[in-house]
Coordinates of C-alpha atoms and ligand atoms in Angstrom, one line a residue:
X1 CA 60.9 -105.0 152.1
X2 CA 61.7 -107.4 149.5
X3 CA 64.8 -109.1 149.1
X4 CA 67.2 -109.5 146.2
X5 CA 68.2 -112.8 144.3
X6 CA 72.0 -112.2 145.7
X7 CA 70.9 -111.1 149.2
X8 CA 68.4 -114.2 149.5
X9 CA 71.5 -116.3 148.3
X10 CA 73.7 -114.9 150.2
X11 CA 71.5 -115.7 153.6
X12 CA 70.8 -119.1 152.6
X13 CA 74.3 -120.0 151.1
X14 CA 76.6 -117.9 152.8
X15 CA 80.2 -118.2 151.3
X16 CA 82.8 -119.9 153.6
X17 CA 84.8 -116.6 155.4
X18 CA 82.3 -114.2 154.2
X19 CA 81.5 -114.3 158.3
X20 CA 85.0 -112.4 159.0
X21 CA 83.4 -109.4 157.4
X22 CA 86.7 -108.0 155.9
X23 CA 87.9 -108.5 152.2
X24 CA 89.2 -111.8 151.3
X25 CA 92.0 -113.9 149.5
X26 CA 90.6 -116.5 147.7
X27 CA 92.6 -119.0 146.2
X28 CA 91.2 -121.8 144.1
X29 CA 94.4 -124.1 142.7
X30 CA 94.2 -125.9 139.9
X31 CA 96.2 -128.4 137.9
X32 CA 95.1 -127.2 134.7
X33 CA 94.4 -124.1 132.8
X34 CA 90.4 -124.3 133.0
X35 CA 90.2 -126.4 136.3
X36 CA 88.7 -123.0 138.0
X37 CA 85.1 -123.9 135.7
X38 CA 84.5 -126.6 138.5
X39 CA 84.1 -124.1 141.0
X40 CA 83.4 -120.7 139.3
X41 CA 80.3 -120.4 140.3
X42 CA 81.6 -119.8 144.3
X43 CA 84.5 -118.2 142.7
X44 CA 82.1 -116.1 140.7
X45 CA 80.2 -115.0 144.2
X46 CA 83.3 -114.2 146.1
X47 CA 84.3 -111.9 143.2
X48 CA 80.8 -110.1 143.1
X49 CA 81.1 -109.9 146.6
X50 CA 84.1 -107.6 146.4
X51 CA 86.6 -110.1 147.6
X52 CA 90.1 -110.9 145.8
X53 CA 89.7 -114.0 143.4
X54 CA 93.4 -115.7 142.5
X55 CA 92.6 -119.0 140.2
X56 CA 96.3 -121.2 140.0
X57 CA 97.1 -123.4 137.1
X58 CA 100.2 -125.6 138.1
X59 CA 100.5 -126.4 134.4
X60 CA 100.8 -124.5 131.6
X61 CA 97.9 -126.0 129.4
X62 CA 100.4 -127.9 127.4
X63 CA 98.2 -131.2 127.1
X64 CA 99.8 -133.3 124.0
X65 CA 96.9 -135.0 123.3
X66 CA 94.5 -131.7 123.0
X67 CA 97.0 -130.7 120.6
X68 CA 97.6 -134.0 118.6
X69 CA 93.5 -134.0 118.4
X70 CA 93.7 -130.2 117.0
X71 CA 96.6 -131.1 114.8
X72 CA 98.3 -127.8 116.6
X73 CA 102.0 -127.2 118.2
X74 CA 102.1 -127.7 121.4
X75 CA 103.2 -124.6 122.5
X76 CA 99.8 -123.0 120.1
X77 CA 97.7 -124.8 122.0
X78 CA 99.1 -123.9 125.5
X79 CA 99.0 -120.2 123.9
X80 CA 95.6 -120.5 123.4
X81 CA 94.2 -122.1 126.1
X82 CA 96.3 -119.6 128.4
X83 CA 94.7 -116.8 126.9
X84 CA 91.2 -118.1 127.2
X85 CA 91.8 -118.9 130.6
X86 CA 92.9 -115.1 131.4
X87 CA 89.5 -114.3 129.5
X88 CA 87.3 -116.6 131.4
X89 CA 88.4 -115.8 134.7
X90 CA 88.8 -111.6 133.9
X91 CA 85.1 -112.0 133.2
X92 CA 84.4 -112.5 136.6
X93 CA 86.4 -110.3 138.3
X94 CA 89.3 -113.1 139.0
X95 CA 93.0 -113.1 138.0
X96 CA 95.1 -115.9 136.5
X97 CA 98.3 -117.6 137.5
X98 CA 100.5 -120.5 135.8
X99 CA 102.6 -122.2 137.9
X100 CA 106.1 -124.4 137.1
X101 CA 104.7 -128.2 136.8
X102 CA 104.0 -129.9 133.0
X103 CA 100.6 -131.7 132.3
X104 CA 100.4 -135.4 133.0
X105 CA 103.6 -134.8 134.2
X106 CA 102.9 -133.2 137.5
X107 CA 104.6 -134.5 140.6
X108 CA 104.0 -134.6 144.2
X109 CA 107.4 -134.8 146.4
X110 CA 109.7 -132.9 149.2
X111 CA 110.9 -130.2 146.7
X112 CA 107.2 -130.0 145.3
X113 CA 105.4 -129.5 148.7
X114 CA 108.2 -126.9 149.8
X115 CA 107.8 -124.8 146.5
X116 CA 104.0 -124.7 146.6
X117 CA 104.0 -124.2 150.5
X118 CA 105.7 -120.8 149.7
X119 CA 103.8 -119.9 146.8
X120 CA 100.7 -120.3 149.0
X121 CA 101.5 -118.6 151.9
X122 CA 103.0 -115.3 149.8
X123 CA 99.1 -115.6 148.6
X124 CA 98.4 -115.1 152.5
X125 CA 94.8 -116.5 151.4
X126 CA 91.8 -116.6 153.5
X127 CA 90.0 -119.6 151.9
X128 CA 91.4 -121.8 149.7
X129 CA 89.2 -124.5 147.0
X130 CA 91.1 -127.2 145.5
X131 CA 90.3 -130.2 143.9
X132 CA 89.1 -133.9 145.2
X133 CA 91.8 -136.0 145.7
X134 CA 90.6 -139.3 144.9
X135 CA 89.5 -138.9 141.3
X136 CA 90.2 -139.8 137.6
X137 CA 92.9 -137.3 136.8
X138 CA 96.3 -137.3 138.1
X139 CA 96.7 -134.0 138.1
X140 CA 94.0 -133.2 139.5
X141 CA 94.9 -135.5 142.3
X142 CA 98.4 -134.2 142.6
X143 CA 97.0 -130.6 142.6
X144 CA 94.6 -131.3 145.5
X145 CA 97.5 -133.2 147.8
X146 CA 99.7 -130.5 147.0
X147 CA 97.2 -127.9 148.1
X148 CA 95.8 -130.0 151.4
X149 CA 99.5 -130.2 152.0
X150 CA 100.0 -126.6 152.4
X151 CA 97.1 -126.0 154.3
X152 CA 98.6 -128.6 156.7
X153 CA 101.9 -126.9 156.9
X154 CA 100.4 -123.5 157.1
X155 CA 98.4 -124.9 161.0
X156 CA 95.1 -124.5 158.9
X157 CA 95.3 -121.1 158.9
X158 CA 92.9 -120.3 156.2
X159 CA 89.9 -122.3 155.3
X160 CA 90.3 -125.1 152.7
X161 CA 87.7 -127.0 150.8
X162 CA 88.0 -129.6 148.2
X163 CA 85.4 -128.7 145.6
X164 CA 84.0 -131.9 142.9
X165 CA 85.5 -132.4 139.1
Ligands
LIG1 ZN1 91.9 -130.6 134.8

């Protein structure tokens, strides 16, 4: 009997918690509105796959110098980019959630860790993606130390992997 494309994937790439054979939570956390493109293609799997796909933006997608560039408000543009963040990740199968930090303004301390530690664990995720820590973006570092935090704080109880921007 031949095998499909996504079976053959599937036994040579399994997808981290696929193993547990139950439906999973999986979280990727962003900084950004369209952070969830450098690891949709896992996230795209997992959603296929029947499992529960939550992609977090801490920021709104209010990036000054996008909308300077695009001669448009501020508050447009973060419109805009919201929306076409909900469409991207409704097309496979995910949902989409802003969170309460400000782009290139996103900060990493007590109060930060705490809040994100309990919006995490109300998740109750099974695997978790965030991104690499030591790269360009500050964001996207503060995003990823934010998230590694949590998984800290929570004894590791879900899987966590950093995925590359
Ligand atoms: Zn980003």
């Amino acid at each position: 009997m031949q095998q499909s494309a996504a079976e053959t994937l599937k036994s040579i790439d399994p997808l981290p918690g696929a193993e547990k054979k139950h439906k999973l939570k999986v979280v990727f956390v962003g900084a950004h509105v369209d952070d969830w493109i450098f690891c949709v293609g896992t996230l795209a799997r997992y959603a296929r796959e029947g499992h529960d796909v939550l992609c977090l933006s801490f920021t709104p997608g209010d990036s000054q110098g996008m909308a300077s560039a695009r001669h448009m408000l501020l508050n447009q543009l973060a419109e805009l980019r919201q929306k076409d963040a909900r469409r991207g990740t409704s097309l496979f199968g995910a949902r989409f959630r802003i969170l309460d930090q400000n782009n290139q303004k996103m900060h990493v301390d007590p109060e930060a860790y705490i809040a994100f530690n309990k919006t995490l664990a109300a998740e109750r995720p099974d695997v978790v993606f965030s991104l690499w820590p030591l790269q360009f973006h500050p964001d996207h570092r503060a995003a990823g130390n934010l998230a590694y935090n949590s998984w800290l704080q929570s004894d590791m109880k879900f899987d966590f992997y950093f995925c590359e921007t």
